[in-house]
PDB file of C-alpha atoms and ligand atoms in Angstrom:
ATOM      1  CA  UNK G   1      -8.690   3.710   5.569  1.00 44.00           C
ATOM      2  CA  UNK G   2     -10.619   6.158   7.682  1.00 50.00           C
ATOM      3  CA  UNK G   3     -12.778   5.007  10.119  1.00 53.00           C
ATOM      4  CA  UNK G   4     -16.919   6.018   9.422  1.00 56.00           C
ATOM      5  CA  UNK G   5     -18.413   8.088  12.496  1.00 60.00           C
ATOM      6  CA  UNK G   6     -21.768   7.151  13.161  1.00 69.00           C
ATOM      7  CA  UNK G   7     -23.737  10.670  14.094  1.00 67.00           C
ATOM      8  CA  UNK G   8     -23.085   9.831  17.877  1.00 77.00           C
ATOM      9  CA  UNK G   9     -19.729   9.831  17.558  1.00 77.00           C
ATOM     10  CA  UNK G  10     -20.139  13.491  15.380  1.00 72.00           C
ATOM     11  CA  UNK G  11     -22.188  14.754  18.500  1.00 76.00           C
ATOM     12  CA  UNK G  12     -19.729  13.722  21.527  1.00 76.00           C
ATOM     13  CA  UNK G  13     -17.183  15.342  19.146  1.00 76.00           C
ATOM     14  CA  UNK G  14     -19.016  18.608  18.817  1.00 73.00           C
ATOM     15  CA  UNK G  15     -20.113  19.296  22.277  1.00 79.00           C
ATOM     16  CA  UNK G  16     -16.465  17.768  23.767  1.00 80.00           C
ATOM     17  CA  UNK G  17     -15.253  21.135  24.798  1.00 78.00           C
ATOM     18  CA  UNK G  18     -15.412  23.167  27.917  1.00 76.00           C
ATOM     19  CA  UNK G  19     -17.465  25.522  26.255  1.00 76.00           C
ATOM     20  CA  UNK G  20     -20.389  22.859  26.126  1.00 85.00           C
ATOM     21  CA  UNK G  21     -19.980  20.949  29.334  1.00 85.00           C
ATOM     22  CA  UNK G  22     -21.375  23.744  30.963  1.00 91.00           C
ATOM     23  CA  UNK G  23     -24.775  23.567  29.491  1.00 92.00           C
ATOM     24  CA  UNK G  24     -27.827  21.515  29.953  1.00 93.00           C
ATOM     25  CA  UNK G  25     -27.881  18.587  28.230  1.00 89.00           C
ATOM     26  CA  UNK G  26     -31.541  18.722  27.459  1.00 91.00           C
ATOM     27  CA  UNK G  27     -30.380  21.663  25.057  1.00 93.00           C
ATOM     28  CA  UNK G  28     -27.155  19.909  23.552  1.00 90.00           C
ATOM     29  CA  UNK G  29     -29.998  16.994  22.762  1.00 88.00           C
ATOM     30  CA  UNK G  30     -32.122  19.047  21.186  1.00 90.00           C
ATOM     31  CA  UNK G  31     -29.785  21.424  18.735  1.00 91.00           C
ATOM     32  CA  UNK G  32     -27.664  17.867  17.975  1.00 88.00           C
ATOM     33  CA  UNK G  33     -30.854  16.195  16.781  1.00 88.00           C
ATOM     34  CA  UNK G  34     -32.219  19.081  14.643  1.00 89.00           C
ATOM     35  CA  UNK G  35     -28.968  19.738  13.157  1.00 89.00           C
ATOM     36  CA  UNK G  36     -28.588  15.677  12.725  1.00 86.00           C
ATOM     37  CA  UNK G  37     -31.534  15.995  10.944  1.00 88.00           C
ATOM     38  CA  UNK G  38     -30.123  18.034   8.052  1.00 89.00           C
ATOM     39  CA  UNK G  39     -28.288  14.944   6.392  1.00 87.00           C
ATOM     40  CA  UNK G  40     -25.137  16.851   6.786  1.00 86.00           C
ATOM     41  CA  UNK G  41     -21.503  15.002   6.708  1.00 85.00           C
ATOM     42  CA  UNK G  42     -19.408  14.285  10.229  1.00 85.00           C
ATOM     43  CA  UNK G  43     -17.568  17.501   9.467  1.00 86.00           C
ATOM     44  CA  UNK G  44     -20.462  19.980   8.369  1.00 90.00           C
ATOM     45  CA  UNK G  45     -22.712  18.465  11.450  1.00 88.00           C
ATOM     46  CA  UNK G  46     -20.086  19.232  13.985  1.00 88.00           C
ATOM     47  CA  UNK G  47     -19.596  22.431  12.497  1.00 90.00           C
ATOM     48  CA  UNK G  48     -23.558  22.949  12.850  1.00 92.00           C
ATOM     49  CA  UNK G  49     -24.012  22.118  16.223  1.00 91.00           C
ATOM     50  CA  UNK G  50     -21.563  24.313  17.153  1.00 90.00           C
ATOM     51  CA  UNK G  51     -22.467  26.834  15.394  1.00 93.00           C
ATOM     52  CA  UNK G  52     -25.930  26.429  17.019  1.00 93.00           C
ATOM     53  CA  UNK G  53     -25.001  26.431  20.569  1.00 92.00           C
ATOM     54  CA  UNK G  54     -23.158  29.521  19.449  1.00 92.00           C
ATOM     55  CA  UNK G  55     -25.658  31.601  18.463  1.00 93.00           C
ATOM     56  CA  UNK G  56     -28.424  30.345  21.032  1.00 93.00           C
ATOM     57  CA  UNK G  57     -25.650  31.095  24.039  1.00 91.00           C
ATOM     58  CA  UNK G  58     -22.135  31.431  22.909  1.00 87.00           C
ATOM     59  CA  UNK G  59     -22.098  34.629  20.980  1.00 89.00           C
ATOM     60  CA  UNK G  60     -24.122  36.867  24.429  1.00 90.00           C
ATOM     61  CA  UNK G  61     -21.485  35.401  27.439  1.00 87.00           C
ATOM     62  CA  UNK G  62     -18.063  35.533  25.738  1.00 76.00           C
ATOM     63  CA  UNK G  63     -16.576  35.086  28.864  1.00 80.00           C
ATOM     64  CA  UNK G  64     -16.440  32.901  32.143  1.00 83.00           C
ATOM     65  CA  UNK G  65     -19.081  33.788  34.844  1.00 92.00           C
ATOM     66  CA  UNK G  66     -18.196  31.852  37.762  1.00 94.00           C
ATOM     67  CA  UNK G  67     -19.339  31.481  41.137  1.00 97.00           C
ATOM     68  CA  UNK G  68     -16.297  31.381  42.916  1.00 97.00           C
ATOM     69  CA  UNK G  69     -15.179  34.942  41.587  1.00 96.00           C
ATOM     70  CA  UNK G  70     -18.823  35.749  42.749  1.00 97.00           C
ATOM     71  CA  UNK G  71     -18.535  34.421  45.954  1.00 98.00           C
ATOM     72  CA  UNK G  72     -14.974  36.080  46.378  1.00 98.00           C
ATOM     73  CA  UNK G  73     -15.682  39.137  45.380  1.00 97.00           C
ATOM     74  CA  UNK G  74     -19.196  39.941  47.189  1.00 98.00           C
ATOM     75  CA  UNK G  75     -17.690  38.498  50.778  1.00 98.00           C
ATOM     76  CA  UNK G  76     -16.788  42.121  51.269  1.00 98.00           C
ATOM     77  CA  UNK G  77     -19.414  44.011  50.035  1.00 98.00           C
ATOM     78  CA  UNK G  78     -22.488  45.154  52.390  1.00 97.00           C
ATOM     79  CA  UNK G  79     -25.591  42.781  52.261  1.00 96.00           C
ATOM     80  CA  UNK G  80     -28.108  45.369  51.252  1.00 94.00           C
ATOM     81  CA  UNK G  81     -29.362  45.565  47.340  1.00 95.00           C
ATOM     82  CA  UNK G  82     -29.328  49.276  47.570  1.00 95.00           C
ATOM     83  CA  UNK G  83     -25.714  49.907  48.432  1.00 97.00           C
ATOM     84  CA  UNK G  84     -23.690  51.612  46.055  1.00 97.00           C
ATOM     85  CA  UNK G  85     -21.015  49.154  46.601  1.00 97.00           C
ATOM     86  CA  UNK G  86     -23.371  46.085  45.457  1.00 98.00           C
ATOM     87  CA  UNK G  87     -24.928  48.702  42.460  1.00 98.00           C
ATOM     88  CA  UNK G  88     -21.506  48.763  41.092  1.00 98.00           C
ATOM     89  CA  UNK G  89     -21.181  44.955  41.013  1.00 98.00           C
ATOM     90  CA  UNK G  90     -23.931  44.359  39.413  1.00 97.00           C
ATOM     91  CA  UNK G  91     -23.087  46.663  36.709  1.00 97.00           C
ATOM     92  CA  UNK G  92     -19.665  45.469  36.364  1.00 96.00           C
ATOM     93  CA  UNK G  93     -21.168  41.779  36.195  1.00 96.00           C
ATOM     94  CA  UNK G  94     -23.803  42.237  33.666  1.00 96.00           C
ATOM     95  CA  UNK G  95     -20.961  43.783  31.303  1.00 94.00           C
ATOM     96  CA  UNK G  96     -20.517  40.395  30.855  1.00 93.00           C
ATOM     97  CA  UNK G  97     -23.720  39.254  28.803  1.00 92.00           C
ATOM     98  CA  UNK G  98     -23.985  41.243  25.921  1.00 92.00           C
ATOM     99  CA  UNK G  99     -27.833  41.352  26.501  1.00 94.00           C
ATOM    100  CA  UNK G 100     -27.637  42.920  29.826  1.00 95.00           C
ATOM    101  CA  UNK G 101     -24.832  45.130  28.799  1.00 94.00           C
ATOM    102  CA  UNK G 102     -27.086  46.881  25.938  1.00 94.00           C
ATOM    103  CA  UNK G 103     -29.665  47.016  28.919  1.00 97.00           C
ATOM    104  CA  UNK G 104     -27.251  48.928  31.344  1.00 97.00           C
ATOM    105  CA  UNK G 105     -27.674  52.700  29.600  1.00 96.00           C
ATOM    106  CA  UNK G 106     -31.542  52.372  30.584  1.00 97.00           C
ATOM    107  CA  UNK G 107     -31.456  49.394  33.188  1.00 97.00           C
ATOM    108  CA  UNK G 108     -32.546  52.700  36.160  1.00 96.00           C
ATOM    109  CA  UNK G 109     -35.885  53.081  34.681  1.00 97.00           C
ATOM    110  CA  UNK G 110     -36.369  49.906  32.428  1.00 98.00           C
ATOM    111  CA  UNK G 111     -38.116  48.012  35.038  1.00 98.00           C
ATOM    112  CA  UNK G 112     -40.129  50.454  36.728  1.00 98.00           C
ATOM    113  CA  UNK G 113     -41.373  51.185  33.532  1.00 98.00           C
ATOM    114  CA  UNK G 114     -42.540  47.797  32.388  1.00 98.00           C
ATOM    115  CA  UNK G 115     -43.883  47.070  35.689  1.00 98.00           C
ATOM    116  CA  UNK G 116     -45.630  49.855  36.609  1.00 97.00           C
ATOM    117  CA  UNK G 117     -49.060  50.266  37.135  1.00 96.00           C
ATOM    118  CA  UNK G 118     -49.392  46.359  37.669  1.00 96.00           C
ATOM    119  CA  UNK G 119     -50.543  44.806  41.819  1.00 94.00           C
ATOM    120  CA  UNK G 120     -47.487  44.237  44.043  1.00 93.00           C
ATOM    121  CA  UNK G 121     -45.632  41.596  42.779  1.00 97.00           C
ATOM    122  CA  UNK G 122     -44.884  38.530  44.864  1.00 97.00           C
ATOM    123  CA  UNK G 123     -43.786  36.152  42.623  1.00 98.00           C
ATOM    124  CA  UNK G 124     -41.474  35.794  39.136  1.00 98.00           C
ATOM    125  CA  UNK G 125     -40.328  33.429  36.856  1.00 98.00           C
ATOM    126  CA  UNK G 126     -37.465  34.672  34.560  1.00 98.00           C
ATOM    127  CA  UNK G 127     -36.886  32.600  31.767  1.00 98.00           C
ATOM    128  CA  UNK G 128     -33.857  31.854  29.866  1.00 97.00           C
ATOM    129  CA  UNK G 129     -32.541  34.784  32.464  1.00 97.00           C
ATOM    130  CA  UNK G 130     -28.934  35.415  31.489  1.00 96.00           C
ATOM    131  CA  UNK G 131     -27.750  37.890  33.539  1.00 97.00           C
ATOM    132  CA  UNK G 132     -30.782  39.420  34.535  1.00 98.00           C
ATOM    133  CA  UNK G 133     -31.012  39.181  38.281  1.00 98.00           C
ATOM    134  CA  UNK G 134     -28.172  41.352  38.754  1.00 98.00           C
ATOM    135  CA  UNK G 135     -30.928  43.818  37.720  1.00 98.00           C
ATOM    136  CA  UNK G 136     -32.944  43.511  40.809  1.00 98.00           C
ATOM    137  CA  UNK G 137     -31.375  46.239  42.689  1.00 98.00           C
ATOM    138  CA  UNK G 138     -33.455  48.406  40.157  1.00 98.00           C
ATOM    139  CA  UNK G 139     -36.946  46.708  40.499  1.00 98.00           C
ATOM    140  CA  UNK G 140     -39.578  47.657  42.132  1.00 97.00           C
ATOM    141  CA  UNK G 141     -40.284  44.172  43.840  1.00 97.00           C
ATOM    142  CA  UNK G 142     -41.159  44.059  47.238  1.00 95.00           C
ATOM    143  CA  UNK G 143     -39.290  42.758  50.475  1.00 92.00           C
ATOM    144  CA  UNK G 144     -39.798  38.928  50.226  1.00 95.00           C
ATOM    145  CA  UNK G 145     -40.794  38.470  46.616  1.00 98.00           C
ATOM    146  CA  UNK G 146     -40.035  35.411  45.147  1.00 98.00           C
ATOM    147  CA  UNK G 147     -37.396  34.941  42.229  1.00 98.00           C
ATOM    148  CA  UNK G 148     -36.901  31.920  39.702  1.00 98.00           C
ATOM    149  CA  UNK G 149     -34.463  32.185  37.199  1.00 98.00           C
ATOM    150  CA  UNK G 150     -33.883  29.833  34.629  1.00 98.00           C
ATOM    151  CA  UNK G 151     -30.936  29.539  32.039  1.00 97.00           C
ATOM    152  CA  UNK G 152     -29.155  26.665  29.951  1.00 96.00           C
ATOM    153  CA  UNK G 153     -25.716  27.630  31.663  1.00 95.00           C
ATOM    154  CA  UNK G 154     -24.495  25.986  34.875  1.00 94.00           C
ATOM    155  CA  UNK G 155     -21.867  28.117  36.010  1.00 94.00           C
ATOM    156  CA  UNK G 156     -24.060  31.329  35.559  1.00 96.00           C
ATOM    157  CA  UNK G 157     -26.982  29.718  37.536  1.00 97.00           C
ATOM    158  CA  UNK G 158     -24.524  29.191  40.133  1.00 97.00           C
ATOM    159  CA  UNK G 159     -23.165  32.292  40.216  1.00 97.00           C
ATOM    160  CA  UNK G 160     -26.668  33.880  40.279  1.00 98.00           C
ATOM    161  CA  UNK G 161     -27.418  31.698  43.247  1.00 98.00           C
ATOM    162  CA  UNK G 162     -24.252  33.142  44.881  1.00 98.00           C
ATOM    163  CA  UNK G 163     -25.729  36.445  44.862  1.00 98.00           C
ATOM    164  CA  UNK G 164     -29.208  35.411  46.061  1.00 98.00           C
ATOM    165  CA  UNK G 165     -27.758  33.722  48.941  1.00 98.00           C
ATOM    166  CA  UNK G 166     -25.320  37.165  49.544  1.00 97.00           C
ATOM    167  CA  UNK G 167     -28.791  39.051  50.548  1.00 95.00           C
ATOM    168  CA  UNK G 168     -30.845  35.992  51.715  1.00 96.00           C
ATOM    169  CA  UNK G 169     -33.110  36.776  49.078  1.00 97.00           C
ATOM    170  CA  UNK G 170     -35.574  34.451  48.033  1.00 97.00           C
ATOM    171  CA  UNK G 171     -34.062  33.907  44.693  1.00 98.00           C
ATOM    172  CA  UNK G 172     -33.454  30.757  43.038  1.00 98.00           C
ATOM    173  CA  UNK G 173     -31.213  29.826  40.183  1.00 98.00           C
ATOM    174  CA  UNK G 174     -31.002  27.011  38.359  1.00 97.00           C
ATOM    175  CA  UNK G 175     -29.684  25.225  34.866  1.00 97.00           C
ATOM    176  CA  UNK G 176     -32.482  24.155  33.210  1.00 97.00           C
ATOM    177  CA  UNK G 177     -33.615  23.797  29.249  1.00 97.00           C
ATOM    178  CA  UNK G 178     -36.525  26.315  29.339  1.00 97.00           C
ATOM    179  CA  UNK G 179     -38.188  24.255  26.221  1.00 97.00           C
ATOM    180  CA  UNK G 180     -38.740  21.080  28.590  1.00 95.00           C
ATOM    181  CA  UNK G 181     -38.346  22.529  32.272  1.00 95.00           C
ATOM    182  CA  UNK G 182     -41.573  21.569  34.046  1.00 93.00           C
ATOM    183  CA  UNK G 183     -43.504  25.074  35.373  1.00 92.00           C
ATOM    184  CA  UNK G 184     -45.832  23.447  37.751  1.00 87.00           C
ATOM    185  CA  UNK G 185     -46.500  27.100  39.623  1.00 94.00           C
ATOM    186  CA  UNK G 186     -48.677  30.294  38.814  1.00 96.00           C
ATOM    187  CA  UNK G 187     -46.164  33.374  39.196  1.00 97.00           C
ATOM    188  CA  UNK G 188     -47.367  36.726  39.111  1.00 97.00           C
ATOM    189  CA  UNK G 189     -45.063  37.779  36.722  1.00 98.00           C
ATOM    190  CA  UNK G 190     -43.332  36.251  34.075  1.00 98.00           C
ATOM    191  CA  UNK G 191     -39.733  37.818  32.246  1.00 98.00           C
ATOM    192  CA  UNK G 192     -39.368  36.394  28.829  1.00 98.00           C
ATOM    193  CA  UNK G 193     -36.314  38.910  27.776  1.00 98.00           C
ATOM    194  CA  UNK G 194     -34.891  38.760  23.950  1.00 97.00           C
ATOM    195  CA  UNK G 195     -35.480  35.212  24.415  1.00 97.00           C
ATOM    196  CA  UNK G 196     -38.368  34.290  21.710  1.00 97.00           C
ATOM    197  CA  UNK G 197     -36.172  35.273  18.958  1.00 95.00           C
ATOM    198  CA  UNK G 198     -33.562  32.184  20.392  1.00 94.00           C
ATOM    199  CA  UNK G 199     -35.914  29.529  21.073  1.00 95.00           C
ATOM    200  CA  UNK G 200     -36.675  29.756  17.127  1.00 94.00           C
ATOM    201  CA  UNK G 201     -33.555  29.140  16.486  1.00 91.00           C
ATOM    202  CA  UNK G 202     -33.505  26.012  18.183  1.00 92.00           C
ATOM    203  CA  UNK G 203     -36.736  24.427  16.489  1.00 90.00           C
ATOM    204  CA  UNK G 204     -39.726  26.269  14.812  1.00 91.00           C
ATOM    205  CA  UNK G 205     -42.725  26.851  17.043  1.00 95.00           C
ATOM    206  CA  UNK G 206     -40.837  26.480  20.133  1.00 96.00           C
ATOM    207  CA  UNK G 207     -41.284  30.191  21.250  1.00 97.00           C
ATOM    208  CA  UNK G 208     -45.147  29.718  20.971  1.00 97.00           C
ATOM    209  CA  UNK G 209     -45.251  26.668  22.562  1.00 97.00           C
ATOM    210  CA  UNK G 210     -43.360  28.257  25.659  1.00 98.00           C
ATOM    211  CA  UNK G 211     -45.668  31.011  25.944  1.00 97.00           C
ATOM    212  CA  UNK G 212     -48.735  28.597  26.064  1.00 96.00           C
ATOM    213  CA  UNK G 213     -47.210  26.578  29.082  1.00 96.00           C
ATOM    214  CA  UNK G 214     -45.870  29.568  31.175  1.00 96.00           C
ATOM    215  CA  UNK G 215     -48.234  30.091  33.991  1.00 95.00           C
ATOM    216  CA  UNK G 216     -48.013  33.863  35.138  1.00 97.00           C
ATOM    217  CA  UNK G 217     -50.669  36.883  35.440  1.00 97.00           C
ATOM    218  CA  UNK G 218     -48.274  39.062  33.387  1.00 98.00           C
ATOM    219  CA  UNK G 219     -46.077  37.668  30.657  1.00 98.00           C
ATOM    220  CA  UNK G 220     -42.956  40.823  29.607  1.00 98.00           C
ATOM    221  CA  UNK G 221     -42.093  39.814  26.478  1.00 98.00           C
ATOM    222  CA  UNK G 222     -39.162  41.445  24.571  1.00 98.00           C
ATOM    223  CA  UNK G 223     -37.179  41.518  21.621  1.00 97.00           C
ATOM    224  CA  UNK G 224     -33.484  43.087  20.696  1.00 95.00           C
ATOM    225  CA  UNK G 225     -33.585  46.168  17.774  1.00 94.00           C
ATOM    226  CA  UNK G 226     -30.038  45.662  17.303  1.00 86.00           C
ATOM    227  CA  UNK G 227     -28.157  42.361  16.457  1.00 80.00           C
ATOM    228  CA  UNK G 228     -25.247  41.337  18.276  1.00 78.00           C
ATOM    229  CA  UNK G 229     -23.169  42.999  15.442  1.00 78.00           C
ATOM    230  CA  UNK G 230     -25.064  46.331  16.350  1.00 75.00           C
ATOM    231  CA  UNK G 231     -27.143  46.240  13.462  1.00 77.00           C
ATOM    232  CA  UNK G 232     -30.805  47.471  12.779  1.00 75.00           C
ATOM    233  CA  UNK G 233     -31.606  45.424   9.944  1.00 78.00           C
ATOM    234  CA  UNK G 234     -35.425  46.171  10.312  1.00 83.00           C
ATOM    235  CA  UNK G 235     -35.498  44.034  13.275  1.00 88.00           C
ATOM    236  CA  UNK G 236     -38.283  46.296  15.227  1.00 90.00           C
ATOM    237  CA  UNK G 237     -40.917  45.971  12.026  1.00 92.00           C
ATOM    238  CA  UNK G 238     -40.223  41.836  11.848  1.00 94.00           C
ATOM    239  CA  UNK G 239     -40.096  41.083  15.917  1.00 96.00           C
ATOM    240  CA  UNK G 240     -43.407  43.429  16.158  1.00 96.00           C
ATOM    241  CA  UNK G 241     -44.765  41.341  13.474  1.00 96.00           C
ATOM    242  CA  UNK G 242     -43.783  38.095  15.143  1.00 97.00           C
ATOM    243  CA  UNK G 243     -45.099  39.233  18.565  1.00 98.00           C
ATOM    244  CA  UNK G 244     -48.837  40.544  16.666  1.00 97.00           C
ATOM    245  CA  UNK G 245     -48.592  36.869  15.057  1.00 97.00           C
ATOM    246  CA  UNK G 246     -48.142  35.432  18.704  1.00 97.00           C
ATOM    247  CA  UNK G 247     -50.815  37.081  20.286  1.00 97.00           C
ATOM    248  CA  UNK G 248     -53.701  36.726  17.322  1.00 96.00           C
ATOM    249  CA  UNK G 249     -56.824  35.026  18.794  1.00 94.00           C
ATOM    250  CA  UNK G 250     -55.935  35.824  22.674  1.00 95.00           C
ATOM    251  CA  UNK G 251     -57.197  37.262  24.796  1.00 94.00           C
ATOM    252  CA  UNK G 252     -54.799  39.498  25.867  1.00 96.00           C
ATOM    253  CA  UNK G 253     -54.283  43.494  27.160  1.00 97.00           C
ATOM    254  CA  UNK G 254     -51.175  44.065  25.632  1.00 98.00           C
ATOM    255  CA  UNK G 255     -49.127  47.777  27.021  1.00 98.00           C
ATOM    256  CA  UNK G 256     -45.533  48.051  24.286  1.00 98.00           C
ATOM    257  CA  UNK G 257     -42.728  49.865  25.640  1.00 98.00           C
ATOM    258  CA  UNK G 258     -39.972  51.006  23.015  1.00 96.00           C
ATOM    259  CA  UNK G 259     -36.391  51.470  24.422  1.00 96.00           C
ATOM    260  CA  UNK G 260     -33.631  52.643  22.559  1.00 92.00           C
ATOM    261  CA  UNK G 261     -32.278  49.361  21.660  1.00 93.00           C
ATOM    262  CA  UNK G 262     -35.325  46.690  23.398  1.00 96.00           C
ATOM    263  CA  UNK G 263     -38.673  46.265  22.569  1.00 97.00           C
ATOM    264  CA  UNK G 264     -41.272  45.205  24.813  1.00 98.00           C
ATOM    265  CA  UNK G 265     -44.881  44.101  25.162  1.00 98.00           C
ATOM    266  CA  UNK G 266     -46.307  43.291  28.767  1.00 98.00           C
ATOM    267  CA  UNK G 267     -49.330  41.284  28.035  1.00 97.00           C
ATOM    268  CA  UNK G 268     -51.778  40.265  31.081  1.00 96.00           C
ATOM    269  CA  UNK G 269     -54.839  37.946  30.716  1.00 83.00           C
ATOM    270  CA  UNK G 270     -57.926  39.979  30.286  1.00 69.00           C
TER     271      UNK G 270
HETATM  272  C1  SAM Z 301     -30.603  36.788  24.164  1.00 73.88           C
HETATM  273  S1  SAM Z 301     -30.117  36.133  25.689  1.00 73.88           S
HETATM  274  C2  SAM Z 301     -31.314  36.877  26.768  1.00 73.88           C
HETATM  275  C3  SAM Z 301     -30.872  36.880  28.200  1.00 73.88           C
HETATM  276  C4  SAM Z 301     -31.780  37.637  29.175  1.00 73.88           C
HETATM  277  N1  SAM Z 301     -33.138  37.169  29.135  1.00 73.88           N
HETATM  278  C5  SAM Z 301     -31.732  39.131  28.890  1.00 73.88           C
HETATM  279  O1  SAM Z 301     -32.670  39.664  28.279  1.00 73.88           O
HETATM  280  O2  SAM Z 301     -30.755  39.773  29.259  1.00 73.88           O
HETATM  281  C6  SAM Z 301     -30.685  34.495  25.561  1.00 73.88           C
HETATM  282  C7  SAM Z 301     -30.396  33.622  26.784  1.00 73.88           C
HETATM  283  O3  SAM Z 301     -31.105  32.403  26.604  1.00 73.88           O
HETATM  284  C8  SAM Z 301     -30.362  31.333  27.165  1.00 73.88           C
HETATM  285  N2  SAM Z 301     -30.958  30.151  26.522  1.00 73.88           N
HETATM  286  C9  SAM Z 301     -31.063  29.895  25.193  1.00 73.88           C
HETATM  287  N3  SAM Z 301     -31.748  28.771  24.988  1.00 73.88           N
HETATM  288  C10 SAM Z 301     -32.116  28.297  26.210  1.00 73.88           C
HETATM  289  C11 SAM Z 301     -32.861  27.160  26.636  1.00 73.88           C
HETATM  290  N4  SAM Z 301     -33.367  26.304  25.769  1.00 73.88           N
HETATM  291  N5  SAM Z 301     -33.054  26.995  27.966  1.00 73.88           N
HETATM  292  C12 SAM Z 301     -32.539  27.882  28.856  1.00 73.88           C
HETATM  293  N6  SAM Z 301     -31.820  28.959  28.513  1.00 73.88           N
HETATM  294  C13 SAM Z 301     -31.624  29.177  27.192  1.00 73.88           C
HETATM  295  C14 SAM Z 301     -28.944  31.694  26.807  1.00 73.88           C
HETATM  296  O4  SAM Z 301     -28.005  31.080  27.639  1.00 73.88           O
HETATM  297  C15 SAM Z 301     -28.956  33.230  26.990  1.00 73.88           C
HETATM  298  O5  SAM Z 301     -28.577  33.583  28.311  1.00 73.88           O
END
């Protein structure tokens, strides 16, 4: 007779792998009890959670990013973000996301560009970061500024912090589920990169409710024109539609910035 699985058992079997260990369990919690929620069958469920954690995480970091390759391989590389020797790194690195990889062919001007125009910058969050920070060689932050970045993945946060610590930047990584992570601090800026679109896919409303508890001057909100799979699919007309949905009724001065394959809207408070 085969033994019946209550839907803990289903969930320690889903998330059992490597793969999963790596990621904050506030997250696991979260996509397990939606999906648990769907009445689905031991086999479907685990199926469904992984699928999930998949698409919310899996599908952009293929790969291991590790902070002991990190450490090892900037040792020998000069301590200045301008060098060509650490510009190459950070390229080679953010290969390794597939969201800062589609960013690489404009990543020179994509950040001057969004932040142009705005006071000097002293403080940012970046939420649900990825790879991101490997991007601050081409920001125009000043000496000093100070760096948060946030993302569900352990090993990645580490790494990150591996590379702050390379510079002595004030940069700090760290795992954390960006739907329940405290933000107790005003920054000055705010990142929120191709991240809406994911946070909807863990639980409707969620990418609202994160934009009402971020604290920051200016919020840079963007969305992906291409799936994963590279396609178009009319993404542009539906994520500008979500985004004009998102900022009804505030009170907001909104600037949009098209790139070829990124969309972005930097919104301050008016
Ligand atoms: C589409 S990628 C965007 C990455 C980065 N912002 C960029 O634009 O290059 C989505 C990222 O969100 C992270 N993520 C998804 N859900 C999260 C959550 N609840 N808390 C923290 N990070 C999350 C994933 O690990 C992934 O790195």
């Amino acid at each position: 007779m085969k033994a019946i699985l209550s839907v803990e058992d289903v969930i320690r079997q889903a998330v059992s792998s490597d793969a999963y260990n790596d990621i904050h369990p506030g997250v696991i919690r979260r996509v397990c009890e939606t999906e648990s929620r769907k009445g689905l069958k031991s086999r479907e469920l685990v199926k469904a959670i992984r699928n999930r954690l998949h698409q919310i995480g899996g599908a952009y970091l293929p790969g291991d990013v590790n902070p002991a390759a990190f450490a090892g391989e900037l040792a020998p590389l000069p301590r200045g973000l301008s060098s060509p020797e650490i510009q190459d790194f950070c390229r080679r690195k953010m290969e390794n996301h597939a969201s800062t990889r589609e960013r690489l062919p404009f990543v020179e001007h994509f950040f001057h560009d969004v932040l142009a125009g705005l006071p000097p910058v002293t403080s940012v969050i970046d939420l649900a970061c990825g790879l991101t920070p490997l991007a601050i060689p081409w920001m125009p932050l000043p000496a000093g500024v100070e760096y948060s970045a946030l993302d569900m993945y352990s090993r990645l946060a580490k790494s990150l912090q591996v590379f702050f610590d390379h510079f002595g930047f004030n940069g700090k990584a760290e795992t954390a589920d960006i739907v329940s992570a405290p933000f107790e601090k005003q920054y000055d800026v705010a990142f929120i990169l191709k991240t809406l679109p994911c946070l909807e896919q863990q639980g409707k409303g969620l990418a609202t409710a994160l934009v009402d508890r971020v604290n920051a001057k200016t919020l840079v909100i963007s969305y992906p024109l291409r799936t994963l799979g590279g396609s178009r699919k009319g993404l542009g007309a539906t994520y500008e539609s979500d985004f004009n949905r998102l900022a009804e009724g505030r009170d907001w001065q909104i600037a949009r910035f098209e790139f070829p394959n990124e969309l972005v809207f930097r919104v301050t408070h008016s």
